[in-house]
PDB file of C-alpha atoms in Angstrom:
ATOM      1  CA  UNK A  73      85.124 122.319 146.718  1.00 75.00           C
ATOM      2  CA  UNK A  74      88.290 121.364 148.617  1.00 72.00           C
ATOM      3  CA  UNK A  75      89.020 125.058 149.225  1.00 79.00           C
ATOM      4  CA  UNK A  76      85.551 125.564 150.762  1.00 84.00           C
ATOM      5  CA  UNK A  77      86.034 122.560 153.043  1.00 82.00           C
ATOM      6  CA  UNK A  78      89.435 123.840 154.176  1.00 79.00           C
ATOM      7  CA  UNK A  79      88.076 127.349 154.734  1.00 82.00           C
ATOM      8  CA  UNK A  80      85.526 125.974 157.214  1.00 84.00           C
ATOM      9  CA  UNK A  81      88.361 124.844 159.500  1.00 84.00           C
ATOM     10  CA  UNK A  82      90.792 127.759 159.152  1.00 87.00           C
ATOM     11  CA  UNK A  83      90.712 130.720 161.539  1.00 88.00           C
ATOM     12  CA  UNK A  84      93.912 132.593 160.815  1.00 86.00           C
ATOM     13  CA  UNK A  85      97.559 132.235 160.065  1.00 88.00           C
ATOM     14  CA  UNK A  86     100.950 132.431 161.686  1.00 89.00           C
ATOM     15  CA  UNK A  87     103.615 134.509 159.980  1.00 87.00           C
ATOM     16  CA  UNK A  88     106.700 132.328 159.569  1.00 90.00           C
ATOM     17  CA  UNK A  89     108.694 134.330 157.009  1.00 87.00           C
ATOM     18  CA  UNK A  90     112.375 134.711 157.767  1.00 85.00           C
ATOM     19  CA  UNK A  91     112.713 138.454 158.436  1.00 79.00           C
ATOM     20  CA  UNK A  92     111.560 141.253 156.219  1.00 66.00           C
ATOM     21  CA  UNK A  93     108.246 142.357 154.799  1.00 65.00           C
ATOM     22  CA  UNK A  94     105.623 139.885 153.678  1.00 70.00           C
ATOM     23  CA  UNK A  95     105.554 139.812 149.899  1.00 66.00           C
ATOM     24  CA  UNK A  96     102.176 138.187 149.449  1.00 60.00           C
ATOM     25  CA  UNK A  97     100.354 141.062 151.163  1.00 58.00           C
ATOM     26  CA  UNK A  98     100.363 144.790 150.697  1.00 56.00           C
ATOM     27  CA  UNK A  99      99.507 147.454 153.235  1.00 53.00           C
ATOM     28  CA  UNK A 100      95.753 148.028 152.894  1.00 54.00           C
ATOM     29  CA  UNK A 101      94.778 151.407 151.494  1.00 60.00           C
ATOM     30  CA  UNK A 102      91.514 153.176 152.298  1.00 61.00           C
ATOM     31  CA  UNK A 103      90.418 152.945 148.662  1.00 61.00           C
ATOM     32  CA  UNK A 104      91.142 149.837 146.636  1.00 55.00           C
ATOM     33  CA  UNK A 105      90.880 149.892 142.857  1.00 59.00           C
ATOM     34  CA  UNK A 106      90.337 146.510 141.235  1.00 62.00           C
ATOM     35  CA  UNK A 107      91.838 145.682 137.944  1.00 60.00           C
ATOM     36  CA  UNK A 108      95.190 145.455 136.236  1.00 57.00           C
ATOM     37  CA  UNK A 109      97.338 146.461 139.231  1.00 57.00           C
ATOM     38  CA  UNK A 110      95.863 143.700 141.362  1.00 58.00           C
ATOM     39  CA  UNK A 111      96.405 141.044 138.698  1.00 58.00           C
ATOM     40  CA  UNK A 112      99.934 142.347 138.024  1.00 60.00           C
ATOM     41  CA  UNK A 113     100.823 142.127 141.737  1.00 59.00           C
ATOM     42  CA  UNK A 114      99.644 138.504 141.844  1.00 59.00           C
ATOM     43  CA  UNK A 115     101.660 137.675 138.722  1.00 65.00           C
ATOM     44  CA  UNK A 116     104.764 139.443 140.096  1.00 66.00           C
ATOM     45  CA  UNK A 117     104.514 137.515 143.376  1.00 65.00           C
ATOM     46  CA  UNK A 118     104.037 134.235 141.500  1.00 71.00           C
ATOM     47  CA  UNK A 119     107.048 134.945 139.278  1.00 76.00           C
ATOM     48  CA  UNK A 120     109.225 135.797 142.292  1.00 77.00           C
ATOM     49  CA  UNK A 121     108.150 132.597 144.035  1.00 74.00           C
ATOM     50  CA  UNK A 122     108.871 130.541 140.915  1.00 74.00           C
ATOM     51  CA  UNK A 123     112.348 132.065 140.522  1.00 80.00           C
ATOM     52  CA  UNK A 124     113.128 131.261 144.165  1.00 77.00           C
ATOM     53  CA  UNK A 125     111.811 127.760 143.667  1.00 80.00           C
ATOM     54  CA  UNK A 126     114.131 127.218 140.685  1.00 79.00           C
ATOM     55  CA  UNK A 127     117.037 128.116 142.980  1.00 83.00           C
ATOM     56  CA  UNK A 128     115.727 125.732 145.641  1.00 82.00           C
ATOM     57  CA  UNK A 129     115.311 128.590 148.114  1.00 86.00           C
ATOM     58  CA  UNK A 130     111.760 129.289 149.102  1.00 89.00           C
ATOM     59  CA  UNK A 131     110.482 131.056 152.191  1.00 90.00           C
ATOM     60  CA  UNK A 132     106.935 130.176 153.168  1.00 90.00           C
ATOM     61  CA  UNK A 133     105.396 133.320 154.609  1.00 89.00           C
ATOM     62  CA  UNK A 134     102.287 132.083 156.408  1.00 90.00           C
ATOM     63  CA  UNK A 135     101.078 128.787 157.805  1.00 93.00           C
ATOM     64  CA  UNK A 136      97.313 128.767 158.192  1.00 92.00           C
ATOM     65  CA  UNK A 137      95.906 127.515 161.483  1.00 94.00           C
ATOM     66  CA  UNK A 138      92.839 125.439 162.181  1.00 93.00           C
ATOM     67  CA  UNK A 139      90.085 126.296 164.615  1.00 94.00           C
ATOM     68  CA  UNK A 140      91.050 123.252 166.697  1.00 94.00           C
ATOM     69  CA  UNK A 141      94.667 124.453 166.967  1.00 94.00           C
ATOM     70  CA  UNK A 142      93.510 127.935 167.974  1.00 94.00           C
ATOM     71  CA  UNK A 143      91.080 126.618 170.614  1.00 95.00           C
ATOM     72  CA  UNK A 144      93.690 124.250 172.057  1.00 94.00           C
ATOM     73  CA  UNK A 145      96.325 126.984 172.317  1.00 95.00           C
ATOM     74  CA  UNK A 146      93.771 129.342 173.850  1.00 95.00           C
ATOM     75  CA  UNK A 147      93.030 126.742 176.545  1.00 94.00           C
ATOM     76  CA  UNK A 148      96.751 126.228 177.219  1.00 93.00           C
ATOM     77  CA  UNK A 149      97.258 130.004 177.521  1.00 94.00           C
ATOM     78  CA  UNK A 150      94.292 130.260 179.863  1.00 94.00           C
ATOM     79  CA  UNK A 151      95.653 127.486 182.069  1.00 90.00           C
ATOM     80  CA  UNK A 152      99.105 129.020 182.068  1.00 90.00           C
ATOM     81  CA  UNK A 153      97.761 132.466 183.024  1.00 91.00           C
ATOM     82  CA  UNK A 154      95.719 131.163 185.941  1.00 90.00           C
ATOM     83  CA  UNK A 155      96.746 133.119 189.056  1.00 91.00           C
ATOM     84  CA  UNK A 156      96.509 129.955 191.196  1.00 88.00           C
ATOM     85  CA  UNK A 157      98.878 127.948 189.020  1.00 88.00           C
ATOM     86  CA  UNK A 158     102.157 127.194 190.829  1.00 90.00           C
ATOM     87  CA  UNK A 159     105.319 128.577 189.194  1.00 92.00           C
ATOM     88  CA  UNK A 160     106.705 125.110 188.482  1.00 92.00           C
ATOM     89  CA  UNK A 161     103.567 124.130 186.552  1.00 92.00           C
ATOM     90  CA  UNK A 162     103.528 127.471 184.746  1.00 94.00           C
ATOM     91  CA  UNK A 163     107.101 126.827 183.572  1.00 95.00           C
ATOM     92  CA  UNK A 164     106.073 123.391 182.280  1.00 95.00           C
ATOM     93  CA  UNK A 165     103.084 124.891 180.438  1.00 94.00           C
ATOM     94  CA  UNK A 166     105.310 127.593 178.913  1.00 96.00           C
ATOM     95  CA  UNK A 167     107.670 124.892 177.649  1.00 97.00           C
ATOM     96  CA  UNK A 168     104.813 122.922 176.072  1.00 96.00           C
ATOM     97  CA  UNK A 169     103.490 126.068 174.360  1.00 96.00           C
ATOM     98  CA  UNK A 170     106.977 126.998 173.128  1.00 97.00           C
ATOM     99  CA  UNK A 171     107.485 123.480 171.746  1.00 97.00           C
ATOM    100  CA  UNK A 172     104.207 123.663 169.834  1.00 96.00           C
ATOM    101  CA  UNK A 173     105.094 127.114 168.490  1.00 96.00           C
ATOM    102  CA  UNK A 174     108.542 125.870 167.383  1.00 96.00           C
ATOM    103  CA  UNK A 175     106.959 122.821 165.764  1.00 97.00           C
ATOM    104  CA  UNK A 176     104.845 125.114 163.573  1.00 95.00           C
ATOM    105  CA  UNK A 177     107.306 127.928 162.864  1.00 94.00           C
ATOM    106  CA  UNK A 178     110.451 125.836 162.441  1.00 95.00           C
ATOM    107  CA  UNK A 179     109.768 122.128 161.895  1.00 96.00           C
ATOM    108  CA  UNK A 180     106.583 122.338 159.823  1.00 96.00           C
ATOM    109  CA  UNK A 181     107.845 125.327 157.845  1.00 95.00           C
ATOM    110  CA  UNK A 182     111.071 123.505 156.911  1.00 95.00           C
ATOM    111  CA  UNK A 183     109.235 120.296 156.093  1.00 96.00           C
ATOM    112  CA  UNK A 184     106.808 122.125 153.769  1.00 94.00           C
ATOM    113  CA  UNK A 185     109.580 124.080 152.063  1.00 93.00           C
ATOM    114  CA  UNK A 186     111.556 120.876 151.453  1.00 93.00           C
ATOM    115  CA  UNK A 187     108.401 119.163 150.198  1.00 93.00           C
ATOM    116  CA  UNK A 188     107.620 121.952 147.704  1.00 91.00           C
ATOM    117  CA  UNK A 189     111.209 121.889 146.415  1.00 91.00           C
ATOM    118  CA  UNK A 190     111.080 118.089 146.059  1.00 89.00           C
ATOM    119  CA  UNK A 191     107.815 118.282 144.122  1.00 88.00           C
ATOM    120  CA  UNK A 192     109.326 120.931 141.847  1.00 88.00           C
ATOM    121  CA  UNK A 193     112.415 118.778 141.194  1.00 87.00           C
ATOM    122  CA  UNK A 194     110.333 115.677 140.456  1.00 85.00           C
ATOM    123  CA  UNK A 195     108.081 117.681 138.136  1.00 84.00           C
ATOM    124  CA  UNK A 196     111.051 119.341 136.439  1.00 81.00           C
ATOM    125  CA  UNK A 197     112.568 115.940 135.731  1.00 80.00           C
ATOM    126  CA  UNK A 198     109.206 114.768 134.344  1.00 76.00           C
ATOM    127  CA  UNK A 199     109.123 111.932 136.841  1.00 71.00           C
ATOM    128  CA  UNK A 200     105.703 110.480 137.520  1.00 81.00           C
ATOM    129  CA  UNK A 201     104.869 110.687 141.175  1.00 81.00           C
ATOM    130  CA  UNK A 202     102.022 110.903 143.634  1.00 85.00           C
ATOM    131  CA  UNK A 203     101.647 112.854 146.832  1.00 87.00           C
ATOM    132  CA  UNK A 204     100.834 110.983 150.020  1.00 88.00           C
ATOM    133  CA  UNK A 205      99.578 113.378 152.683  1.00 88.00           C
ATOM    134  CA  UNK A 206      99.886 110.663 155.327  1.00 93.00           C
ATOM    135  CA  UNK A 207     103.610 110.504 154.554  1.00 92.00           C
ATOM    136  CA  UNK A 208     103.896 114.262 155.107  1.00 92.00           C
ATOM    137  CA  UNK A 209     102.014 113.937 158.388  1.00 93.00           C
ATOM    138  CA  UNK A 210     104.277 111.060 159.496  1.00 95.00           C
ATOM    139  CA  UNK A 211     107.398 113.041 158.668  1.00 95.00           C
ATOM    140  CA  UNK A 212     106.147 116.004 160.709  1.00 95.00           C
ATOM    141  CA  UNK A 213     105.174 113.695 163.556  1.00 95.00           C
ATOM    142  CA  UNK A 214     108.755 112.369 163.672  1.00 95.00           C
ATOM    143  CA  UNK A 215     110.234 115.888 163.787  1.00 95.00           C
ATOM    144  CA  UNK A 216     107.888 117.522 166.268  1.00 96.00           C
ATOM    145  CA  UNK A 217     108.613 117.774 169.974  1.00 97.00           C
ATOM    146  CA  UNK A 218     107.303 114.973 172.138  1.00 96.00           C
ATOM    147  CA  UNK A 219     105.546 116.742 175.002  1.00 96.00           C
ATOM    148  CA  UNK A 220     104.340 113.554 176.702  1.00 96.00           C
ATOM    149  CA  UNK A 221     106.921 113.749 179.512  1.00 96.00           C
ATOM    150  CA  UNK A 222     106.061 117.403 180.179  1.00 95.00           C
ATOM    151  CA  UNK A 223     102.348 116.557 180.244  1.00 94.00           C
ATOM    152  CA  UNK A 224     103.030 113.681 182.640  1.00 96.00           C
ATOM    153  CA  UNK A 225     104.912 116.098 184.914  1.00 95.00           C
ATOM    154  CA  UNK A 226     102.022 118.585 184.812  1.00 92.00           C
ATOM    155  CA  UNK A 227      99.557 115.849 185.760  1.00 92.00           C
ATOM    156  CA  UNK A 228     101.763 114.547 188.571  1.00 93.00           C
ATOM    157  CA  UNK A 229     102.377 118.051 189.905  1.00 91.00           C
ATOM    158  CA  UNK A 230      98.635 118.810 189.737  1.00 89.00           C
ATOM    159  CA  UNK A 231      97.809 115.682 191.732  1.00 91.00           C
ATOM    160  CA  UNK A 232     100.462 116.611 194.276  1.00 90.00           C
ATOM    161  CA  UNK A 233      99.294 120.251 194.479  1.00 87.00           C
ATOM    162  CA  UNK A 234      95.639 119.265 194.946  1.00 86.00           C
ATOM    163  CA  UNK A 235      96.698 116.490 197.405  1.00 89.00           C
ATOM    164  CA  UNK A 236      94.620 113.979 195.467  1.00 88.00           C
ATOM    165  CA  UNK A 237      96.666 110.972 196.606  1.00 89.00           C
ATOM    166  CA  UNK A 238      97.221 112.185 200.166  1.00 87.00           C
ATOM    167  CA  UNK A 239      96.034 109.813 202.890  1.00 85.00           C
ATOM    168  CA  UNK A 240      93.803 111.638 205.351  1.00 78.00           C
TER     169      UNK A 240
END
């Protein structure tokens, strides 16, 4: 049930693996035979992941993106690619987009990898624990870039460019 609810909001994923070929996916072939090979590949990937986890070195390959994230980034890209947008504002928009991208590919990736390793350690030590998703969100919120000053500059520059506050 939770998986179905999540699937309604997901539209794709961002590859965040550190170099190399994705291990959780294979190159699609024109004919796919179901059966033992498919199950074996899943088991092999799971075993590899578990061995890496025991060493405390995991590499999340994909972070799935929500429809809202995709639509927001699409709007930012559209604004940034507007031919009438002054260069200074375009540079500010590029910086905001880069910050968001870095937040996902670097900050969130690292936070999730650390979280998975911490859960594994707690479980290995048979400690009783609970997972608080709000705590994970708060931790990410502390690490992400604060784009408020860049947004303020975009707004101010837009008002100036459109001469909104100009006395006629």
